[in-house]
Amino acid sequence: MADNITSEEYRAEISMLNHEIYELQKKLDQKELEKIEDSAINPYDPFNNPTDYPDFSGDYREILPQASQPGCQIPLSPGRSERIRLRKYYSIGGTVMLVHLAVLMLLGLGLLTLIMLFLQLKNPEASYGSLSEYAKSSSLTVAVNTIAYLAANVGVVIIGLKWAKIDGSSLIRTRNFSFARSVQYCLAAIFIQHAAAIICSGISDIFEKYGYDPSRDIGDTFASTTTGVVISVLYSCIIAPITEELFFRGMLLKLLSKANQRFAIAATAVFFGLFHGNLPQFLLAFLLGIFFAHITLKHNSIVPAIIAHSFVNTISTVINFISINYKGSFIVTAANLIYILIAMAGFIMLVEFLLKNKLPRTTPQQSSRGFAVAKTSVPMVLAFVSFSFLMIAEILMTKK
């Protein structure tokens, strides 16, 4: 009887131990599961880069579908399927740049040709040269350029956003932006403009020693009519800032920021500079392009860049107007002094901004997904070569 009791107690003890072992194993399995879940990467910050602005780049599962699966790790170099998907966005960016250039040139040339034909029909005895000068000095050429740039900037953006399946409204959903910030960015942009002008002055002196005038834009047109001046001012101060920011800091920056924001900032700044044609404008647009891209990433919106861009163009327009119409007067001196003071204040604003907001750095994984992949995109390479060729040709044509 004692043996039976001992046997039952033994079995009960064994059962209790098995239950405890089961509970311990269950807890260990749960901890392992939690550990795996904790190790899953954030698809909006797949490279765990604290200097990035993850909201702007979007969901990396569009590039690497398994990015959010437990235990998934981003390899140092992209695999074949990841590289193909990433190259797709770079190729869309390069393609829209090429389409933009084609639309700009073909539409502009086509409209100018139609205008010249119309003028010749209306004035059969006038020479082509005189009609061409009339078109340049009137509002006609200015209107044609405005239409061409507007169609290229806006039309191609619509195509690119739809192609890449990017929600256009996401480009203007501004975050953590205020009036004080807009003032800071406007002043900082003026300093960048002033600094670029000083640097470019020295570069232009070097070119001029060899008989080139890189500051001259052979495509410049100067309207002398009231209508032409009004159109020029509206385009420079309002239309250009909105449409160019929509194109470069909106669509193009979105397309190139999927894996490497630092590369995207540099690439869009280069294209923005090349887009402006001559050397001084390239340098100015490149430096401003970096700043505009930075504040766009920070606020997840192109609105801050539009405001700063518009302010820079407006100040430039006012200074040019005063310089031309009040040459040699006290007004010019006063305007230049005010401009310098604004630039000095802008230097302080820029330093304050950069101390608190560093440009995104690049992790080793991101380095292998930026320029390393973009250079394998044929449309991207063709776009860079095409725009570079046009700017170089523009400089060579300024040979004195």
Tab-separated table of N, CA, C and O in Angstrom, residues 248-364:
chain	number	residue	atom	x	y	z
A	248	PHE	N	11.684	69.497	-59.357
A	248	PHE	CA	12.966	69.045	-58.823
A	248	PHE	C	12.889	68.552	-57.377
A	248	PHE	O	13.390	67.474	-57.061
A	249	ARG	N	12.339	69.354	-56.469
A	249	ARG	CA	12.263	68.940	-55.079
A	249	ARG	C	11.022	68.102	-54.783
A	249	ARG	O	10.940	67.453	-53.741
A	250	GLY	N	10.061	68.136	-55.683
A	250	GLY	CA	8.884	67.316	-55.506
A	250	GLY	C	9.081	65.949	-56.124
A	250	GLY	O	9.525	65.002	-55.475
A	251	MET	N	8.800	65.843	-57.395
A	251	MET	CA	8.845	64.554	-58.068
A	251	MET	C	10.244	63.931	-58.107
A	251	MET	O	10.446	62.791	-57.695
A	252	LEU	N	11.249	64.685	-58.607
A	252	LEU	CA	12.574	64.097	-58.815
A	252	LEU	C	13.225	63.690	-57.490
A	252	LEU	O	13.822	62.613	-57.398
A	253	LEU	N	13.124	64.528	-56.469
A	253	LEU	CA	13.709	64.188	-55.171
A	253	LEU	C	13.027	62.958	-54.578
A	253	LEU	O	13.685	62.111	-53.973
A	254	LYS	N	11.730	62.845	-54.755
A	254	LYS	CA	10.996	61.658	-54.289
A	254	LYS	C	11.502	60.395	-54.976
A	254	LYS	O	11.716	59.360	-54.348
A	255	LEU	N	11.697	60.488	-56.281
A	255	LEU	CA	12.120	59.328	-57.056
A	255	LEU	C	13.521	58.854	-56.660
A	255	LEU	O	13.791	57.659	-56.631
A	256	LEU	N	14.405	59.801	-56.354
A	256	LEU	CA	15.802	59.452	-56.093
A	256	LEU	C	16.096	59.205	-54.617
A	256	LEU	O	17.219	58.832	-54.271
A	257	SER	N	15.100	59.411	-53.744
A	257	SER	CA	15.328	59.296	-52.294
A	257	SER	C	14.959	57.928	-51.728
A	257	SER	O	14.987	57.749	-50.514
A	258	LYS	N	14.624	56.982	-52.549
A	258	LYS	CA	14.126	55.704	-52.056
A	258	LYS	C	15.111	55.000	-51.122
A	258	LYS	O	14.701	54.371	-50.147
A	259	ALA	N	16.415	55.095	-51.418
A	259	ALA	CA	17.395	54.369	-50.613
A	259	ALA	C	18.485	55.256	-50.030
A	259	ALA	O	19.075	54.913	-49.010
A	260	ASN	N	18.767	56.404	-50.670
A	260	ASN	CA	19.903	57.223	-50.251
A	260	ASN	C	19.552	58.706	-50.405
A	260	ASN	O	19.632	59.270	-51.492
A	261	GLN	N	19.167	59.331	-49.301
A	261	GLN	CA	18.729	60.730	-49.365
A	261	GLN	C	19.883	61.677	-49.682
A	261	GLN	O	19.685	62.687	-50.356
A	262	ARG	N	21.056	61.390	-49.200
A	262	ARG	CA	22.204	62.256	-49.485
A	262	ARG	C	22.502	62.279	-50.981
A	262	ARG	O	22.756	63.335	-51.561
A	263	PHE	N	22.460	61.109	-51.616
A	263	PHE	CA	22.649	61.041	-53.062
A	263	PHE	C	21.552	61.804	-53.778
A	263	PHE	O	21.812	62.529	-54.746
A	264	ALA	N	20.311	61.664	-53.320
A	264	ALA	CA	19.180	62.341	-53.957
A	264	ALA	C	19.338	63.854	-53.889
A	264	ALA	O	19.053	64.567	-54.862
A	265	ILE	N	19.793	64.366	-52.753
A	265	ILE	CA	20.011	65.801	-52.607
A	265	ILE	C	21.045	66.281	-53.616
A	265	ILE	O	20.850	67.282	-54.319
A	266	ALA	N	22.173	65.570	-53.694
A	266	ALA	CA	23.252	65.968	-54.609
A	266	ALA	C	22.817	65.856	-56.068
A	266	ALA	O	23.074	66.759	-56.876
A	267	ALA	N	22.149	64.753	-56.423
A	267	ALA	CA	21.755	64.529	-57.816
A	267	ALA	C	20.743	65.567	-58.289
A	267	ALA	O	20.865	66.120	-59.390
A	268	THR	N	19.736	65.860	-57.468
A	268	THR	CA	18.734	66.852	-57.879
A	268	THR	C	19.347	68.247	-57.952
A	268	THR	O	18.956	69.052	-58.801
A	269	ALA	N	20.319	68.537	-57.084
A	269	ALA	CA	20.990	69.838	-57.133
A	269	ALA	C	21.806	69.980	-58.412
A	269	ALA	O	21.838	71.051	-59.030
A	270	VAL	N	22.473	68.898	-58.821
A	270	VAL	CA	23.253	68.923	-60.071
A	270	VAL	C	22.335	69.152	-61.265
A	270	VAL	O	22.608	70.000	-62.126
A	271	PHE	N	21.243	68.415	-61.331
A	271	PHE	CA	20.309	68.579	-62.445
A	271	PHE	C	19.660	69.966	-62.430
A	271	PHE	O	19.432	70.564	-63.483
A	272	PHE	N	19.377	70.477	-61.241
A	272	PHE	CA	18.805	71.816	-61.127
A	272	PHE	C	19.792	72.853	-61.656
A	272	PHE	O	19.401	73.812	-62.333
A	273	GLY	N	21.070	72.657	-61.366
A	273	GLY	CA	22.090	73.564	-61.873
A	273	GLY	C	22.236	73.477	-63.379
A	273	GLY	O	22.282	74.502	-64.081
A	274	LEU	N	22.309	72.266	-63.908
A	274	LEU	CA	22.446	72.076	-65.356
A	274	LEU	C	21.229	72.622	-66.094
A	274	LEU	O	21.353	73.139	-67.210
A	275	PHE	N	20.073	72.523	-65.483
A	275	PHE	CA	18.832	73.016	-66.070
A	275	PHE	C	18.909	74.516	-66.366
A	275	PHE	O	18.283	75.012	-67.304
A	276	HIS	N	19.704	75.267	-65.588
A	276	HIS	CA	19.774	76.714	-65.743
A	276	HIS	C	20.785	77.166	-66.798
A	276	HIS	O	20.906	78.367	-67.059
A	277	GLY	N	21.531	76.251	-67.364
A	277	GLY	CA	22.261	76.560	-68.596
A	277	GLY	C	23.654	77.096	-68.510
A	277	GLY	O	24.566	76.477	-69.049
A	278	ASN	N	23.885	78.238	-67.848
A	278	ASN	CA	25.240	78.780	-67.853
A	278	ASN	C	25.924	78.553	-66.504
A	278	ASN	O	25.305	78.125	-65.538
A	279	LEU	N	27.222	78.879	-66.447
A	279	LEU	CA	28.026	78.556	-65.272
A	279	LEU	C	27.574	79.283	-64.006
A	279	LEU	O	27.417	78.647	-62.955
A	280	PRO	N	27.365	80.610	-64.033
A	280	PRO	CA	26.917	81.286	-62.811
A	280	PRO	C	25.591	80.737	-62.308
A	280	PRO	O	25.418	80.519	-61.100
A	281	GLN	N	24.646	80.528	-63.225
A	281	GLN	CA	23.349	79.996	-62.830
A	281	GLN	C	23.472	78.560	-62.320
A	281	GLN	O	22.737	78.141	-61.423
A	282	PHE	N	24.415	77.795	-62.898
A	282	PHE	CA	24.632	76.429	-62.421
A	282	PHE	C	25.084	76.442	-60.966
A	282	PHE	O	24.553	75.713	-60.125
A	283	LEU	N	26.090	77.267	-60.671
A	283	LEU	CA	26.621	77.311	-59.318
A	283	LEU	C	25.557	77.766	-58.325
A	283	LEU	O	25.384	77.170	-57.254
A	284	LEU	N	24.832	78.820	-58.681
A	284	LEU	CA	23.777	79.330	-57.804
A	284	LEU	C	22.694	78.273	-57.588
A	284	LEU	O	22.290	77.996	-56.454
A	285	ALA	N	22.223	77.685	-58.692
A	285	ALA	CA	21.140	76.698	-58.597
A	285	ALA	C	21.595	75.441	-57.855
A	285	ALA	O	20.808	74.832	-57.121
A	286	PHE	N	22.849	75.057	-58.034
A	286	PHE	CA	23.371	73.868	-57.345
A	286	PHE	C	23.370	74.077	-55.831
A	286	PHE	O	22.875	73.237	-55.071
A	287	LEU	N	23.917	75.218	-55.385
A	287	LEU	CA	23.976	75.491	-53.947
A	287	LEU	C	22.583	75.671	-53.351
A	287	LEU	O	22.275	75.141	-52.276
A	288	LEU	N	21.736	76.416	-54.049
A	288	LEU	CA	20.363	76.578	-53.574
A	288	LEU	C	19.613	75.251	-53.631
A	288	LEU	O	18.767	74.969	-52.771
A	289	GLY	N	19.926	74.438	-54.645
A	289	GLY	CA	19.268	73.142	-54.779
A	289	GLY	C	19.526	72.237	-53.586
A	289	GLY	O	18.630	71.503	-53.142
A	290	ILE	N	20.752	72.270	-53.056
A	290	ILE	CA	21.068	71.479	-51.859
A	290	ILE	C	20.246	71.971	-50.672
A	290	ILE	O	19.652	71.185	-49.931
A	291	PHE	N	20.200	73.301	-50.507
A	291	PHE	CA	19.455	73.880	-49.384
A	291	PHE	C	17.955	73.611	-49.522
A	291	PHE	O	17.292	73.205	-48.558
A	292	PHE	N	17.422	73.829	-50.711
A	292	PHE	CA	15.993	73.596	-50.929
A	292	PHE	C	15.623	72.136	-50.694
A	292	PHE	O	14.557	71.827	-50.149
A	293	ALA	N	16.491	71.213	-51.130
A	293	ALA	CA	16.212	69.789	-50.922
A	293	ALA	C	16.241	69.455	-49.432
A	293	ALA	O	15.422	68.659	-48.948
A	294	HIS	N	17.165	70.069	-48.720
A	294	HIS	CA	17.294	69.809	-47.284
A	294	HIS	C	16.025	70.225	-46.535
A	294	HIS	O	15.487	69.456	-45.728
A	295	ILE	N	15.536	71.431	-46.803
A	295	ILE	CA	14.343	71.882	-46.082
A	295	ILE	C	13.093	71.143	-46.562
A	295	ILE	O	12.125	70.997	-45.810
A	296	THR	N	13.122	70.668	-47.791
A	296	THR	CA	12.007	69.853	-48.282
A	296	THR	C	11.939	68.536	-47.519
A	296	THR	O	10.861	68.088	-47.102
A	297	LEU	N	13.086	67.894	-47.315
A	297	LEU	CA	13.133	66.648	-46.559
A	297	LEU	C	12.719	66.882	-45.102
A	297	LEU	O	11.953	66.092	-44.530
A	298	LYS	N	13.214	67.962	-44.523
A	298	LYS	CA	12.926	68.236	-43.117
A	298	LYS	C	11.431	68.410	-42.872
A	298	LYS	O	10.894	67.906	-41.878
A	299	HIS	N	10.769	69.138	-43.753
A	299	HIS	CA	9.349	69.431	-43.547
A	299	HIS	C	8.429	68.530	-44.371
A	299	HIS	O	7.217	68.726	-44.372
A	300	ASN	N	9.033	67.573	-45.088
A	300	ASN	CA	8.264	66.613	-45.886
A	300	ASN	C	7.311	67.320	-46.847
A	300	ASN	O	6.186	66.870	-47.086
A	301	SER	N	7.782	68.441	-47.428
A	301	SER	CA	6.919	69.254	-48.282
A	301	SER	C	7.765	70.212	-49.121
A	301	SER	O	8.839	70.646	-48.701
A	302	ILE	N	7.255	70.550	-50.306
A	302	ILE	CA	7.954	71.513	-51.160
A	302	ILE	C	7.550	72.955	-50.852
A	302	ILE	O	8.131	73.885	-51.407
A	303	VAL	N	6.588	73.155	-49.959
A	303	VAL	CA	6.102	74.505	-49.655
A	303	VAL	C	7.213	75.420	-49.135
A	303	VAL	O	7.351	76.557	-49.600
A	304	PRO	N	8.043	74.989	-48.152
A	304	PRO	CA	9.127	75.869	-47.694
A	304	PRO	C	10.093	76.266	-48.810
A	304	PRO	O	10.527	77.424	-48.887
A	305	ALA	N	10.425	75.312	-49.688
A	305	ALA	CA	11.336	75.601	-50.791
A	305	ALA	C	10.713	76.573	-51.787
A	305	ALA	O	11.401	77.439	-52.343
A	306	ILE	N	9.409	76.441	-52.035
A	306	ILE	CA	8.718	77.367	-52.942
A	306	ILE	C	8.802	78.790	-52.407
A	306	ILE	O	9.094	79.742	-53.144
A	307	ILE	N	8.557	78.945	-51.105
A	307	ILE	CA	8.589	80.277	-50.502
A	307	ILE	C	9.983	80.883	-50.593
A	307	ILE	O	10.143	82.044	-50.988
A	308	ALA	N	11.008	80.125	-50.229
A	308	ALA	CA	12.388	80.627	-50.281
A	308	ALA	C	12.818	80.914	-51.714
A	308	ALA	O	13.480	81.929	-51.990
A	309	HIS	N	12.455	80.039	-52.636
A	309	HIS	CA	12.786	80.213	-54.052
A	309	HIS	C	12.144	81.485	-54.599
A	309	HIS	O	12.779	82.279	-55.301
A	310	SER	N	10.881	81.678	-54.276
A	310	SER	CA	10.163	82.859	-54.736
A	310	SER	C	10.787	84.132	-54.169
A	310	SER	O	10.908	85.147	-54.872
A	311	PHE	N	11.205	84.089	-52.912
A	311	PHE	CA	11.819	85.260	-52.284
A	311	PHE	C	13.129	85.627	-52.972
A	311	PHE	O	13.382	86.806	-53.259
A	312	VAL	N	13.961	84.621	-53.247
A	312	VAL	CA	15.240	84.875	-53.927
A	312	VAL	C	15.013	85.490	-55.296
A	312	VAL	O	15.657	86.486	-55.672
A	313	ASN	N	14.106	84.919	-56.068
A	313	ASN	CA	13.844	85.438	-57.416
A	313	ASN	C	13.248	86.841	-57.373
A	313	ASN	O	13.565	87.691	-58.212
A	314	THR	N	12.404	87.098	-56.387
A	314	THR	CA	11.784	88.422	-56.273
A	314	THR	C	12.823	89.482	-55.917
A	314	THR	O	12.845	90.572	-56.512
A	315	ILE	N	13.691	89.172	-54.958
A	315	ILE	CA	14.752	90.115	-54.585
A	315	ILE	C	15.667	90.382	-55.769
A	315	ILE	O	16.054	91.539	-56.041
A	316	SER	N	16.016	89.334	-56.528
A	316	SER	CA	16.871	89.500	-57.706
A	316	SER	C	16.206	90.383	-58.750
A	316	SER	O	16.849	91.246	-59.362
A	317	THR	N	14.914	90.171	-58.945
A	317	THR	CA	14.162	90.976	-59.918
A	317	THR	C	14.133	92.442	-59.508
A	317	THR	O	14.329	93.340	-60.339
A	318	VAL	N	13.904	92.696	-58.238
A	318	VAL	CA	13.859	94.078	-57.741
A	318	VAL	C	15.219	94.749	-57.878
A	318	VAL	O	15.315	95.902	-58.331
A	319	ILE	N	16.281	94.041	-57.498
A	319	ILE	CA	17.642	94.599	-57.594
A	319	ILE	C	17.987	94.913	-59.044
A	319	ILE	O	18.546	95.981	-59.363
A	320	ASN	N	17.662	93.988	-59.954
A	320	ASN	CA	17.947	94.211	-61.381
A	320	ASN	C	17.158	95.408	-61.920
A	320	ASN	O	17.688	96.214	-62.691
A	321	PHE	N	15.899	95.506	-61.515
A	321	PHE	CA	15.060	96.627	-61.960
A	321	PHE	C	15.646	97.952	-61.490
A	321	PHE	O	15.739	98.917	-62.274
A	322	ILE	N	16.056	98.021	-60.233
A	322	ILE	CA	16.627	99.255	-59.697
A	322	ILE	C	17.953	99.579	-60.380
A	322	ILE	O	18.224	100.742	-60.723
A	323	SER	N	18.783	98.561	-60.601
A	323	SER	CA	20.091	98.778	-61.228
A	323	SER	C	19.953	99.318	-62.648
A	323	SER	O	20.749	100.159	-63.091
A	324	ILE	N	18.941	98.837	-63.381
A	324	ILE	CA	18.749	99.251	-64.772
A	324	ILE	C	18.105	100.628	-64.862
A	324	ILE	O	18.516	101.479	-65.658
A	325	ASN	N	17.127	100.888	-64.008
A	325	ASN	CA	16.340	102.111	-64.136
A	325	ASN	C	16.856	103.284	-63.299
A	325	ASN	O	16.460	104.429	-63.535
A	326	TYR	N	17.706	103.006	-62.319
A	326	TYR	CA	18.204	104.094	-61.464
A	326	TYR	C	19.731	104.058	-61.389
A	326	TYR	O	20.319	104.309	-60.340
A	327	LYS	N	20.349	103.726	-62.512
A	327	LYS	CA	21.800	103.580	-62.570
A	327	LYS	C	22.489	104.867	-62.096
A	327	LYS	O	22.181	105.957	-62.541
A	328	GLY	N	23.458	104.689	-61.181
A	328	GLY	CA	24.246	105.821	-60.707
A	328	GLY	C	23.582	106.644	-59.628
A	328	GLY	O	24.183	107.601	-59.124
A	329	SER	N	22.382	106.294	-59.198
A	329	SER	CA	21.678	107.085	-58.188
A	329	SER	C	21.870	106.489	-56.798
A	329	SER	O	22.360	105.372	-56.627
A	330	PHE	N	21.440	107.256	-55.797
A	330	PHE	CA	21.530	106.818	-54.408
A	330	PHE	C	20.658	105.591	-54.162
A	330	PHE	O	20.956	104.763	-53.289
A	331	ILE	N	19.586	105.461	-54.942
A	331	ILE	CA	18.670	104.330	-54.774
A	331	ILE	C	19.387	103.004	-54.996
A	331	ILE	O	19.169	102.030	-54.273
A	332	VAL	N	20.264	102.964	-55.989
A	332	VAL	CA	21.023	101.739	-56.268
A	332	VAL	C	21.930	101.398	-55.094
A	332	VAL	O	22.007	100.244	-54.647
A	333	THR	N	22.622	102.420	-54.564
A	333	THR	CA	23.501	102.205	-53.417
A	333	THR	C	22.729	101.701	-52.207
A	333	THR	O	23.149	100.766	-51.518
A	334	ALA	N	21.572	102.325	-51.960
A	334	ALA	CA	20.737	101.920	-50.826
A	334	ALA	C	20.231	100.486	-50.998
A	334	ALA	O	20.228	99.696	-50.041
A	335	ALA	N	19.816	100.152	-52.220
A	335	ALA	CA	19.307	98.803	-52.494
A	335	ALA	C	20.399	97.752	-52.281
A	335	ALA	O	20.150	96.691	-51.690
A	336	ASN	N	21.605	98.051	-52.755
A	336	ASN	CA	22.722	97.117	-52.588
A	336	ASN	C	23.094	96.961	-51.111
A	336	ASN	O	23.437	95.857	-50.660
A	337	LEU	N	23.020	98.058	-50.362
A	337	LEU	CA	23.328	97.996	-48.930
A	337	LEU	C	22.308	97.128	-48.205
A	337	LEU	O	22.673	96.292	-47.362
A	338	ILE	N	21.043	97.314	-48.535
A	338	ILE	CA	19.984	96.505	-47.920
A	338	ILE	C	20.181	95.023	-48.261
A	338	ILE	O	20.017	94.134	-47.409
A	339	TYR	N	20.549	94.775	-49.507
A	339	TYR	CA	20.793	93.397	-49.947
A	339	TYR	C	21.928	92.758	-49.138
A	339	TYR	O	21.823	91.600	-48.695
A	340	ILE	N	23.008	93.497	-48.917
A	340	ILE	CA	24.144	92.984	-48.143
A	340	ILE	C	23.724	92.697	-46.702
A	340	ILE	O	24.109	91.671	-46.120
A	341	LEU	N	22.937	93.592	-46.125
A	341	LEU	CA	22.473	93.383	-44.756
A	341	LEU	C	21.595	92.135	-44.661
A	341	LEU	O	21.695	91.365	-43.692
A	342	ILE	N	20.739	91.941	-45.657
A	342	ILE	CA	19.897	90.733	-45.686
A	342	ILE	C	20.769	89.479	-45.791
A	342	ILE	O	20.530	88.476	-45.111
A	343	ALA	N	21.801	89.571	-46.638
A	343	ALA	CA	22.708	88.430	-46.813
A	343	ALA	C	23.458	88.125	-45.516
A	343	ALA	O	23.654	86.950	-45.168
A	344	MET	N	23.877	89.158	-44.794
A	344	MET	CA	24.579	88.949	-43.521
A	344	MET	C	23.659	88.279	-42.501
A	344	MET	O	24.065	87.356	-41.789
A	345	ALA	N	22.421	88.745	-42.449
A	345	ALA	CA	21.450	88.104	-41.562
A	345	ALA	C	21.200	86.660	-42.007
A	345	ALA	O	21.036	85.757	-41.176
A	346	GLY	N	21.200	86.451	-43.324
A	346	GLY	CA	20.999	85.111	-43.865
A	346	GLY	C	22.110	84.155	-43.478
A	346	GLY	O	21.862	82.956	-43.270
A	347	PHE	N	23.336	84.674	-43.371
A	347	PHE	CA	24.470	83.835	-42.948
A	347	PHE	C	24.218	83.290	-41.545
A	347	PHE	O	24.424	82.101	-41.274
A	348	ILE	N	23.770	84.157	-40.649
A	348	ILE	CA	23.472	83.742	-39.275
A	348	ILE	C	22.340	82.705	-39.268
A	348	ILE	O	22.398	81.691	-38.566
A	349	MET	N	21.307	82.967	-40.084
A	349	MET	CA	20.175	82.041	-40.159
A	349	MET	C	20.602	80.676	-40.699
A	349	MET	O	20.148	79.631	-40.214
A	350	LEU	N	21.481	80.680	-41.688
A	350	LEU	CA	21.934	79.429	-42.291
A	350	LEU	C	22.770	78.625	-41.303
A	350	LEU	O	22.593	77.401	-41.179
A	351	VAL	N	23.680	79.298	-40.599
A	351	VAL	CA	24.512	78.612	-39.609
A	351	VAL	C	23.646	78.003	-38.515
A	351	VAL	O	23.844	76.844	-38.112
A	352	GLU	N	22.665	78.763	-38.037
A	352	GLU	CA	21.772	78.263	-36.995
A	352	GLU	C	21.014	77.026	-37.474
A	352	GLU	O	20.854	76.045	-36.738
A	353	PHE	N	20.573	77.068	-38.717
A	353	PHE	CA	19.831	75.927	-39.271
A	353	PHE	C	20.722	74.694	-39.388
A	353	PHE	O	20.334	73.591	-38.996
A	354	LEU	N	21.934	74.878	-39.921
A	354	LEU	CA	22.820	73.736	-40.148
A	354	LEU	C	23.344	73.136	-38.851
A	354	LEU	O	23.648	71.942	-38.800
A	355	LEU	N	23.479	73.948	-37.807
A	355	LEU	CA	23.921	73.415	-36.521
A	355	LEU	C	22.882	72.473	-35.926
A	355	LEU	O	23.221	71.516	-35.233
A	356	LYS	N	21.628	72.747	-36.193
A	356	LYS	CA	20.543	71.934	-35.643
A	356	LYS	C	20.041	70.870	-36.613
A	356	LYS	O	19.365	69.918	-36.193
A	357	ASN	N	20.339	71.028	-37.892
A	357	ASN	CA	19.811	70.106	-38.911
A	357	ASN	C	20.929	69.707	-39.867
A	357	ASN	O	21.222	70.404	-40.835
A	358	LYS	N	21.557	68.590	-39.568
A	358	LYS	CA	22.648	68.106	-40.411
A	358	LYS	C	22.086	67.471	-41.687
A	358	LYS	O	20.992	66.896	-41.682
A	359	LEU	N	22.858	67.588	-42.747
A	359	LEU	CA	22.484	66.872	-43.968
A	359	LEU	C	22.508	65.373	-43.692
A	359	LEU	O	23.344	64.898	-42.909
A	360	PRO	N	21.611	64.613	-44.293
A	360	PRO	CA	21.614	63.156	-44.080
A	360	PRO	C	22.972	62.544	-44.407
A	360	PRO	O	23.572	62.867	-45.441
A	361	ARG	N	23.440	61.700	-43.517
A	361	ARG	CA	24.659	60.951	-43.803
A	361	ARG	C	24.283	59.642	-44.494
A	361	ARG	O	23.109	59.323	-44.631
A	362	THR	N	25.299	58.881	-44.891
A	362	THR	CA	25.044	57.661	-45.664
A	362	THR	C	25.649	56.451	-44.977
A	362	THR	O	26.837	56.463	-44.639
A	363	THR	N	24.852	55.433	-44.755
A	363	THR	CA	25.356	54.179	-44.188
A	363	THR	C	26.003	53.360	-45.314
A	363	THR	O	25.779	53.627	-46.498
A	364	PRO	N	26.814	52.360	-44.955
A	364	PRO	CA	27.427	51.508	-45.997
A	364	PRO	C	26.392	50.873	-46.928
A	364	PRO	O	26.606	50.778	-48.135
